[in-house]
PDB file of C-alpha atoms in Angstrom:
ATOM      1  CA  UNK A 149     -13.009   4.886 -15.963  1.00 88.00           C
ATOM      2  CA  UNK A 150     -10.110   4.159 -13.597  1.00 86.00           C
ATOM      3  CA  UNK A 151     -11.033   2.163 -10.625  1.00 94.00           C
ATOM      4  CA  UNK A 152     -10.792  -0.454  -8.089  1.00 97.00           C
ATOM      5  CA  UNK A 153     -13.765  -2.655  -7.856  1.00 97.00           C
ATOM      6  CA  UNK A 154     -14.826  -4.966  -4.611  1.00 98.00           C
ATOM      7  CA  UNK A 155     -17.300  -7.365  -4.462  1.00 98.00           C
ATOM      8  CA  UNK A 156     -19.847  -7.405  -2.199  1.00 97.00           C
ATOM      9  CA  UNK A 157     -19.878  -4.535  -0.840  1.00 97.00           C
ATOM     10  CA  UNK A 158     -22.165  -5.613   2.160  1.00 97.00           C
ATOM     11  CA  UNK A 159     -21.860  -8.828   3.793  1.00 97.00           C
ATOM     12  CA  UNK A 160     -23.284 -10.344   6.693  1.00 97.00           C
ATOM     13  CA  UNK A 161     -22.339 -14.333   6.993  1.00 96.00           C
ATOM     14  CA  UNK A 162     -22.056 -16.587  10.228  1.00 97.00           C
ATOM     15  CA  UNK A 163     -19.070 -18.010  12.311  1.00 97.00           C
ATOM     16  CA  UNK A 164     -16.913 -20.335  10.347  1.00 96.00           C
ATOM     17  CA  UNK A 165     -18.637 -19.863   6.949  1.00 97.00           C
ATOM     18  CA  UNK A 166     -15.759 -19.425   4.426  1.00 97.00           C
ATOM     19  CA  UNK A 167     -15.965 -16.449   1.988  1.00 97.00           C
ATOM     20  CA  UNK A 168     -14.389 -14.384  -0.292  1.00 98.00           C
ATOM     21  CA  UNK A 169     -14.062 -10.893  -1.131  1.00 98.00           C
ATOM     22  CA  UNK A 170     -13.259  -9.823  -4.710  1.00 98.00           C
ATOM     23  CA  UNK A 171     -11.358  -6.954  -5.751  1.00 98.00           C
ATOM     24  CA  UNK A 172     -10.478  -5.950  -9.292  1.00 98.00           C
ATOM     25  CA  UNK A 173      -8.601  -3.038 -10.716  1.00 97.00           C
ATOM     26  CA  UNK A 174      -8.389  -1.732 -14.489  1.00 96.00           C
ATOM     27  CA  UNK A 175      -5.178   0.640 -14.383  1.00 93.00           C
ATOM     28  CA  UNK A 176      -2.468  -2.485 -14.909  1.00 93.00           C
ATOM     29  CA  UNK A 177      -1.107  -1.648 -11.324  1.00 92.00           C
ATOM     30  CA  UNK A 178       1.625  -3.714 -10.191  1.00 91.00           C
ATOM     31  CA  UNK A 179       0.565  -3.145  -6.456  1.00 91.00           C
ATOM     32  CA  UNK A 180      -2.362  -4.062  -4.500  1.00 94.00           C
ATOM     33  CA  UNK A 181      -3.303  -4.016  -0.869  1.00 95.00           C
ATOM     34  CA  UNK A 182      -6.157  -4.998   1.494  1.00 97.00           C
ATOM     35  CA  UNK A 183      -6.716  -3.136   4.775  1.00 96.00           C
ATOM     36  CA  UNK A 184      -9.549  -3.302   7.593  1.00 97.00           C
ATOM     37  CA  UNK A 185     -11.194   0.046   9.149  1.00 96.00           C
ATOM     38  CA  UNK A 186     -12.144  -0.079  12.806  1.00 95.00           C
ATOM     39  CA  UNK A 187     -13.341   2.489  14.764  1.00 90.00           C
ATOM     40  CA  UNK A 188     -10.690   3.713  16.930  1.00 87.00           C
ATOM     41  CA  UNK A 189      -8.030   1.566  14.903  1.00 90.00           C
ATOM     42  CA  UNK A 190      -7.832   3.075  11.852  1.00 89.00           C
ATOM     43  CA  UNK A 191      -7.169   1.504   8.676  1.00 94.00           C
ATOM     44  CA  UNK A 192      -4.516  -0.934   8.954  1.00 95.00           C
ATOM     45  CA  UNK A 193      -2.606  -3.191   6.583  1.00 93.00           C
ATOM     46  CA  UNK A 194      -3.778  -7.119   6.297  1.00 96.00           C
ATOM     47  CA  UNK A 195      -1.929  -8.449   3.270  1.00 95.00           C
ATOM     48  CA  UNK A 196      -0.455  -6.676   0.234  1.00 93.00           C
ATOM     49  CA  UNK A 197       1.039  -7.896  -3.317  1.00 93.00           C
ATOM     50  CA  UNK A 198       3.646  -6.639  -5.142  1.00 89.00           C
ATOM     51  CA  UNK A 199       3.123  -8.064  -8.503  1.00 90.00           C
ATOM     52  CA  UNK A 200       1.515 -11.513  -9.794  1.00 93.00           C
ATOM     53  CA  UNK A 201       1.834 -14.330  -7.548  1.00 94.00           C
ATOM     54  CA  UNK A 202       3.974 -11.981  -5.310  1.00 91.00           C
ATOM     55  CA  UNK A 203       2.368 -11.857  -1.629  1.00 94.00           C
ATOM     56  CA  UNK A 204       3.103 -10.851   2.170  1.00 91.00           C
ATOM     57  CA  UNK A 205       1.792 -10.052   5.422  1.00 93.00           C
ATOM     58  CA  UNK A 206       0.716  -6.780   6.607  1.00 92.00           C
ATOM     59  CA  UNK A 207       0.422  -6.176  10.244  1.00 91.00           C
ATOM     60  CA  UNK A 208      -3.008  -7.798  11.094  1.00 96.00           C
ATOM     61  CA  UNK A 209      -2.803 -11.094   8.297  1.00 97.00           C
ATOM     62  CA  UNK A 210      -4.278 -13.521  11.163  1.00 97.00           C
ATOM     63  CA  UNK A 211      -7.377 -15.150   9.627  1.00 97.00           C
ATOM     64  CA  UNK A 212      -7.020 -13.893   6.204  1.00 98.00           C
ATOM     65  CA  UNK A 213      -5.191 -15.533   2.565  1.00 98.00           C
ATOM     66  CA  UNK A 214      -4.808 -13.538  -0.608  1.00 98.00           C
ATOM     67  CA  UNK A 215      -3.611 -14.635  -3.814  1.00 96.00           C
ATOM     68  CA  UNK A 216      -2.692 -12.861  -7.015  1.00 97.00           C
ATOM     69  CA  UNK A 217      -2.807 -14.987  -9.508  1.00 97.00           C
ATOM     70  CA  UNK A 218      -3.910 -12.482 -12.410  1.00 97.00           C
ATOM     71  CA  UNK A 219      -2.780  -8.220 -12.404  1.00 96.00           C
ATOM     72  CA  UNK A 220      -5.921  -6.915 -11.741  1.00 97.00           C
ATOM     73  CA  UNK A 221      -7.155  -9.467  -9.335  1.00 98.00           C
ATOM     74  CA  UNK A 222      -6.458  -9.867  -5.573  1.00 98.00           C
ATOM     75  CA  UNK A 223      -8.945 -11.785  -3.965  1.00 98.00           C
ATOM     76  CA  UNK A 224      -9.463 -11.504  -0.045  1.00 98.00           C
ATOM     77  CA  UNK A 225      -9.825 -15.016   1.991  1.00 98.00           C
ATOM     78  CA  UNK A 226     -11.611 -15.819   4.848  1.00 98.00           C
ATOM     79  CA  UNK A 227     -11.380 -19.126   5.881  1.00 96.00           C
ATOM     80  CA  UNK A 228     -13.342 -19.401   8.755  1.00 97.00           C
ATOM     81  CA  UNK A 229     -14.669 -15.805   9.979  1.00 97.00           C
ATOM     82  CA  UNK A 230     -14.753 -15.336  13.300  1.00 97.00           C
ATOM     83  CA  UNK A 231     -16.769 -12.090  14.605  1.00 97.00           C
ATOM     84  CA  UNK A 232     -13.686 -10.174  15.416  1.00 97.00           C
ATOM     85  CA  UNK A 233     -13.278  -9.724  11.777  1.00 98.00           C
ATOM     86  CA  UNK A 234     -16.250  -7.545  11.498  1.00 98.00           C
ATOM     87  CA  UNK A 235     -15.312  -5.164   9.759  1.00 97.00           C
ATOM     88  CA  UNK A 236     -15.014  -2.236   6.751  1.00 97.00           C
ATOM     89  CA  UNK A 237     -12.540  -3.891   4.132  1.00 98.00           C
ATOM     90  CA  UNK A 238     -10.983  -2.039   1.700  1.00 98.00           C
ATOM     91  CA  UNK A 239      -9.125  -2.735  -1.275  1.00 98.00           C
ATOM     92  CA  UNK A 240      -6.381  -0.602  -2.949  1.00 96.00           C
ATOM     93  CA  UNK A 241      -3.522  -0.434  -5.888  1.00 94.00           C
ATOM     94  CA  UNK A 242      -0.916   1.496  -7.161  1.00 90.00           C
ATOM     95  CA  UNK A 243       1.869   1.841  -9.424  1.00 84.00           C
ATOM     96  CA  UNK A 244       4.962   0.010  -7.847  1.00 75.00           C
ATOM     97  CA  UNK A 245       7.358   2.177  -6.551  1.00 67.00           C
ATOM     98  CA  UNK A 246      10.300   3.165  -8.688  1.00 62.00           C
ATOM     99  CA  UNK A 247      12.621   4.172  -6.191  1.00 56.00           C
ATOM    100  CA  UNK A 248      13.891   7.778  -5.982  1.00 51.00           C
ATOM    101  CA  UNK A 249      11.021   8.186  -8.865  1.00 51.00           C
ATOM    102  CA  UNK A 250       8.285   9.958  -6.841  1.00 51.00           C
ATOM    103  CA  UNK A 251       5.306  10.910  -8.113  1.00 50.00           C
ATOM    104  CA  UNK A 252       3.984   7.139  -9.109  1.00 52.00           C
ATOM    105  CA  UNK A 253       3.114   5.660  -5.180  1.00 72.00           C
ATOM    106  CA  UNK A 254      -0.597   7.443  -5.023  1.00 84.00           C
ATOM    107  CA  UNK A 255      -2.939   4.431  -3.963  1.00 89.00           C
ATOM    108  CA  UNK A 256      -6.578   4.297  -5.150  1.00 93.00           C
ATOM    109  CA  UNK A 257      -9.103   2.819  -2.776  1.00 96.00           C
ATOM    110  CA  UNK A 258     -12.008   0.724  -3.719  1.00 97.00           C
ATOM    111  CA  UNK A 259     -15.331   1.543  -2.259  1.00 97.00           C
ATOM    112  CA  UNK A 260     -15.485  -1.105   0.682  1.00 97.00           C
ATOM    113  CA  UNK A 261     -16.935  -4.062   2.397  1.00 98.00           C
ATOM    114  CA  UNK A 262     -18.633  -4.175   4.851  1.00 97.00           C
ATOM    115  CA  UNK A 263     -18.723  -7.188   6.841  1.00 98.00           C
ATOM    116  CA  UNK A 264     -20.571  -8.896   9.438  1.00 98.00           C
ATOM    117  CA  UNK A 265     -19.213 -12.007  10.969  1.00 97.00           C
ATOM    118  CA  UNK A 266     -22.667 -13.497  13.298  1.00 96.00           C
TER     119      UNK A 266
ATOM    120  CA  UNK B 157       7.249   1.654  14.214  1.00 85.00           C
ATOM    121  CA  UNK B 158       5.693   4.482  11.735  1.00 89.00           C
ATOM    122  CA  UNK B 159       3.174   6.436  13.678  1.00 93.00           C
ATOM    123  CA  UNK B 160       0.977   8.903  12.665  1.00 96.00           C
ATOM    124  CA  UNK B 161      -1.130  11.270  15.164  1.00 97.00           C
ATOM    125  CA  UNK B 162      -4.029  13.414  13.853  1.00 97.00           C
ATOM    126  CA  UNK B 163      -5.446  16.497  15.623  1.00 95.00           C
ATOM    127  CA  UNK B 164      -8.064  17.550  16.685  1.00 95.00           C
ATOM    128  CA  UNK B 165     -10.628  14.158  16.325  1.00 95.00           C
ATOM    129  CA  UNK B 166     -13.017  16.387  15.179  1.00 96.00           C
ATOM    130  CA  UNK B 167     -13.567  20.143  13.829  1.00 97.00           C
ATOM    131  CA  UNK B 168     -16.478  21.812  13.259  1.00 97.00           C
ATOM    132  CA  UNK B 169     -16.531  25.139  11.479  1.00 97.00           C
ATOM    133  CA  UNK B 170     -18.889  27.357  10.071  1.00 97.00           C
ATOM    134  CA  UNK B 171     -18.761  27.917   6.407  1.00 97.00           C
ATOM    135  CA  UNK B 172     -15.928  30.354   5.321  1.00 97.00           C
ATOM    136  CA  UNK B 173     -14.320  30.272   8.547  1.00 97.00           C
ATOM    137  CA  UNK B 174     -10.877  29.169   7.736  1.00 97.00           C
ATOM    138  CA  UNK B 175      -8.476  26.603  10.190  1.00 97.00           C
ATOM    139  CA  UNK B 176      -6.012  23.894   9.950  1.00 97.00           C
ATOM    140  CA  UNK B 177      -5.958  20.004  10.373  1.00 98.00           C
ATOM    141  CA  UNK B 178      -2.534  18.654  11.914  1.00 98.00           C
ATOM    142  CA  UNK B 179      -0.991  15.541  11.130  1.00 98.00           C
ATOM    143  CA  UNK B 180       2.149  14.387  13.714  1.00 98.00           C
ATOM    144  CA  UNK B 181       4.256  11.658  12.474  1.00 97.00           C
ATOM    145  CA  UNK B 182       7.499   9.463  13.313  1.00 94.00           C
ATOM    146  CA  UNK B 183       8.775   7.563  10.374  1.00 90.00           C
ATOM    147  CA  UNK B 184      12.128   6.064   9.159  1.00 85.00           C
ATOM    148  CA  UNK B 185      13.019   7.684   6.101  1.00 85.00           C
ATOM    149  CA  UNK B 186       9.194   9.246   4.831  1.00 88.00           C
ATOM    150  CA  UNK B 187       8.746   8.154   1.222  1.00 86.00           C
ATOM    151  CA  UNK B 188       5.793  10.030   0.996  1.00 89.00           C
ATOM    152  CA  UNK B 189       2.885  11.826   2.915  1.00 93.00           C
ATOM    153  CA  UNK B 190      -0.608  11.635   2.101  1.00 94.00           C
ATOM    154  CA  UNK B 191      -3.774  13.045   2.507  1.00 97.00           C
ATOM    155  CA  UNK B 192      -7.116  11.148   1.783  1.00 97.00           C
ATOM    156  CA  UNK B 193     -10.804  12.744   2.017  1.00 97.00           C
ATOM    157  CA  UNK B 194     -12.909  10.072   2.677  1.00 97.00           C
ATOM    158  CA  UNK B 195     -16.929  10.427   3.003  1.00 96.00           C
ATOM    159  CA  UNK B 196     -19.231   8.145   4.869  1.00 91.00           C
ATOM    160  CA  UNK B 197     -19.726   4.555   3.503  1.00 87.00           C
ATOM    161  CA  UNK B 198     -16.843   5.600   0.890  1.00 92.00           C
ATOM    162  CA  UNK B 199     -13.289   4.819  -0.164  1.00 95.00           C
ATOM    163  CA  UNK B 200     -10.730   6.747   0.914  1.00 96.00           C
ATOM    164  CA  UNK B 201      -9.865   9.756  -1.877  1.00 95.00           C
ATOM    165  CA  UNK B 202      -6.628  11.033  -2.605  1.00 93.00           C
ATOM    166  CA  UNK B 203      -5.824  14.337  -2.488  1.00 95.00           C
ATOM    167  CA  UNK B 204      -2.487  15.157  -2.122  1.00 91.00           C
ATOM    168  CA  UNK B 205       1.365  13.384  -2.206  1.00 91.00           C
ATOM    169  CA  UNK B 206       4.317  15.458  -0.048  1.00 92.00           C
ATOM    170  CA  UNK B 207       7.560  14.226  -0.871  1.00 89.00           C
ATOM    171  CA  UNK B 208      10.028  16.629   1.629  1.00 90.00           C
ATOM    172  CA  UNK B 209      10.021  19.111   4.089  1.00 94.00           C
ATOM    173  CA  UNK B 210       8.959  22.429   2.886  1.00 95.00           C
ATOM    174  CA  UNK B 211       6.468  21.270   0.066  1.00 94.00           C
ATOM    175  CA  UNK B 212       3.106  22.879  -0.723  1.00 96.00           C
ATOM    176  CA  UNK B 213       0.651  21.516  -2.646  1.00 95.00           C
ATOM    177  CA  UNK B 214      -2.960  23.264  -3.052  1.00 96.00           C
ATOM    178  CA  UNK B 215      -6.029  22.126  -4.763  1.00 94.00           C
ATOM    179  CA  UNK B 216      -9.306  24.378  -4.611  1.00 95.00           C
ATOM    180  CA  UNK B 217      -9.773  25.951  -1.139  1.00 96.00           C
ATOM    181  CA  UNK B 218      -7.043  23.283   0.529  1.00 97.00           C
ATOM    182  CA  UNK B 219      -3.521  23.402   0.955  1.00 98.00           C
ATOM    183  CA  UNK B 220      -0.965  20.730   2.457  1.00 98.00           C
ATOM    184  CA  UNK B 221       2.942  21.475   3.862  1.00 98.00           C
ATOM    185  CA  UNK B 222       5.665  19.486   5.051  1.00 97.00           C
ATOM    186  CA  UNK B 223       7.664  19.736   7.786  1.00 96.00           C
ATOM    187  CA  UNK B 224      10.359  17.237   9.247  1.00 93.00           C
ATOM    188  CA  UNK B 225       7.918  16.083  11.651  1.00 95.00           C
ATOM    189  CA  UNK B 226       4.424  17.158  11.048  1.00 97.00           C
ATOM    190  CA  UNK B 227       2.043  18.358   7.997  1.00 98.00           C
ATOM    191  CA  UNK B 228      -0.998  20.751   7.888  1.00 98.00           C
ATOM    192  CA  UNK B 229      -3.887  20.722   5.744  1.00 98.00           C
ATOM    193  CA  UNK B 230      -5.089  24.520   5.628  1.00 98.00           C
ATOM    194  CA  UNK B 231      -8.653  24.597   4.714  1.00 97.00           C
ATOM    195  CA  UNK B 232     -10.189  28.127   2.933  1.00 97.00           C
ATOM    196  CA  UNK B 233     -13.251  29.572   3.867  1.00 97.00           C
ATOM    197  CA  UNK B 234     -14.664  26.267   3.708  1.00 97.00           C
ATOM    198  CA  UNK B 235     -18.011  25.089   2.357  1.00 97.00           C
ATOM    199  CA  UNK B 236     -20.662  22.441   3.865  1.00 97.00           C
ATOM    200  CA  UNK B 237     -19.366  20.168   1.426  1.00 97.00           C
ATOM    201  CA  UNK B 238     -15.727  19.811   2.476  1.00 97.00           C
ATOM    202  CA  UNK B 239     -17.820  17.985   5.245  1.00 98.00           C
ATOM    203  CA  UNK B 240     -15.932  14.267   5.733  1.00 98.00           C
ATOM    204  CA  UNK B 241     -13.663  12.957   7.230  1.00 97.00           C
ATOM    205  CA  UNK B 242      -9.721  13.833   6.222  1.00 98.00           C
ATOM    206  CA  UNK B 243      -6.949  11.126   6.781  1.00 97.00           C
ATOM    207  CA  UNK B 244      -3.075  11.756   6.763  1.00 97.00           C
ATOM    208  CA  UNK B 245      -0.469   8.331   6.103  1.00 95.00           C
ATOM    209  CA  UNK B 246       2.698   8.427   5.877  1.00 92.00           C
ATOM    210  CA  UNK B 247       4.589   5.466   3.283  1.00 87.00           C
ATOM    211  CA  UNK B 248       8.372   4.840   4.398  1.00 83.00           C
ATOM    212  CA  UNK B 249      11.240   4.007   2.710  1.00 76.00           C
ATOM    213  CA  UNK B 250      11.991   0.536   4.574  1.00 71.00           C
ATOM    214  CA  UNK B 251      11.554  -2.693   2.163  1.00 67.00           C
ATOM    215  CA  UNK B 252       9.805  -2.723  -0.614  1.00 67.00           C
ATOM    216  CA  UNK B 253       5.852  -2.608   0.642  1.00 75.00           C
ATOM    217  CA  UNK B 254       4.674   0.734  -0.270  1.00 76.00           C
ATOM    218  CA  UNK B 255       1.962   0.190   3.090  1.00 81.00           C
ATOM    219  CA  UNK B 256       0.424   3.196   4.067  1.00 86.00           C
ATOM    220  CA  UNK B 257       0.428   4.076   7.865  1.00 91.00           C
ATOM    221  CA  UNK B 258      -2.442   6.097   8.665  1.00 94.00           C
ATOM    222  CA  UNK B 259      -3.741   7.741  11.652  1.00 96.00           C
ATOM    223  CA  UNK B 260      -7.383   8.081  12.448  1.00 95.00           C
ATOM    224  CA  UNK B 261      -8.731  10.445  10.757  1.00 96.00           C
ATOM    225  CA  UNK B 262     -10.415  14.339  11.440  1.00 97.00           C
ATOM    226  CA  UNK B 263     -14.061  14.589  11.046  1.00 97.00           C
ATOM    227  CA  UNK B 264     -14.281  17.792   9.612  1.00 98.00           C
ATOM    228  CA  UNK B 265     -18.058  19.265   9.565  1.00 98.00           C
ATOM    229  CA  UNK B 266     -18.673  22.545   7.850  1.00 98.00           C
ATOM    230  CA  UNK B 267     -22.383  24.668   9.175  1.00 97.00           C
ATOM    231  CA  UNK B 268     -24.023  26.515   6.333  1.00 95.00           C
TER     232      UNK B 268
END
């Protein structure tokens, strides 16, 4: 089956503790992004990856890494959580864009975590 | 900046009685438009791509248009379980992140 995997998918750590949030996808996508949903807010964009070892901000990177160092894997980073990074995480890939070739851009969305920063 | 502006925040109907979710948005150069269903505690789900003004796309009792500056989902003599919430993003054709803007979502709930 076709899917993006996180791990956990609940979370509850303290201030400062570092941790990390898997995500895994089995479709050979060439793109993969992480974004945080806040009430109010939305989801918005933290970091998103292109292709292996390919990387850049989103609009809200402060206090998160990423790396791709393998396709399907694009670990989120939290160095030092802070509690205004409690939040709903999501993980997501696609196809890369080809250009004028629509049809290929539809991004699948993991199932979450959630995350409590104490 | 993309924006995107969803209306109403939240909808309640009662089953079969038909209406319309709006989705506002400011973009340079729309790549794509999309529409997500996403349930409580849940991933977002796709359910449609618009590519240019004047596109329809239907699936089961929902259909999606394009306009230069705004799409609709039309819902169908909806059911109690097209109860979630429904999110519109718009993707732009500036650089090469294919970063979804979203807005924040219509909580749709649908009374047997």
């Amino acid at each position: 089956e076709a899917q993006v995997t996180q791990n956990p998918r609940y979370l509850i750590t303290v201030t400062g503790k570092k941790l990390t949030v898997t995500c895994s996808q089995n479709m050979n996508h060439e793109y993969m992004s992480w974004y945080r949903q806040d009430p109010g807010l939305g989801l918005r964009q933290i970091y998103y990856s292109m292709n292996v070892e390919v990387t850049d901000k989103g609009d809200v990177p402060e206090g998160y890494k990423v790396s791709r160092k393998e396709k399907r894997n694009f670990p989120l980073i939290l160095e030092s959580p802070s509690p205004n990074q409690t939040s709903l995480y999501f993980c997501a890939s696609s196809l890369r864009d080809r250009g004028r070739i629509t049809g290929y851009n539809e991004q699948f969305f993991g199932p979450g975590t959630r995350l409590t920063v104490l | 900046e993309d924006q995107v502006t969803q209306s109403p925040e939240a909808l309640r109907l009662q089953e079969g009685e038909s209406s319309s979710l709006n989705c506002s948005y400011t973009v340079s150069g729309l790549r794509g438009l999309f529409w997500y269903r996403q349930d409580p505690g849940k991933g977002p789900e796709f359910l449609f791509t618009l590519y240019s003004a004047g596109e329809e796309k239907e699936k089961e009792r929902l259909k999606a248009t394009l306009t230069k500056k705004e799409s609709f989902l039309h819902i169908t003599a909806p059911k109690p379980e097209d109860s979630a919430t429904y999110l519109c993003a718009v993707q732009s054709r500036n650089g090469a992140n294919s970063k979804l803007t979203f807005g924040k979502g219509i909580t749709l709930s649908v009374r047997p």
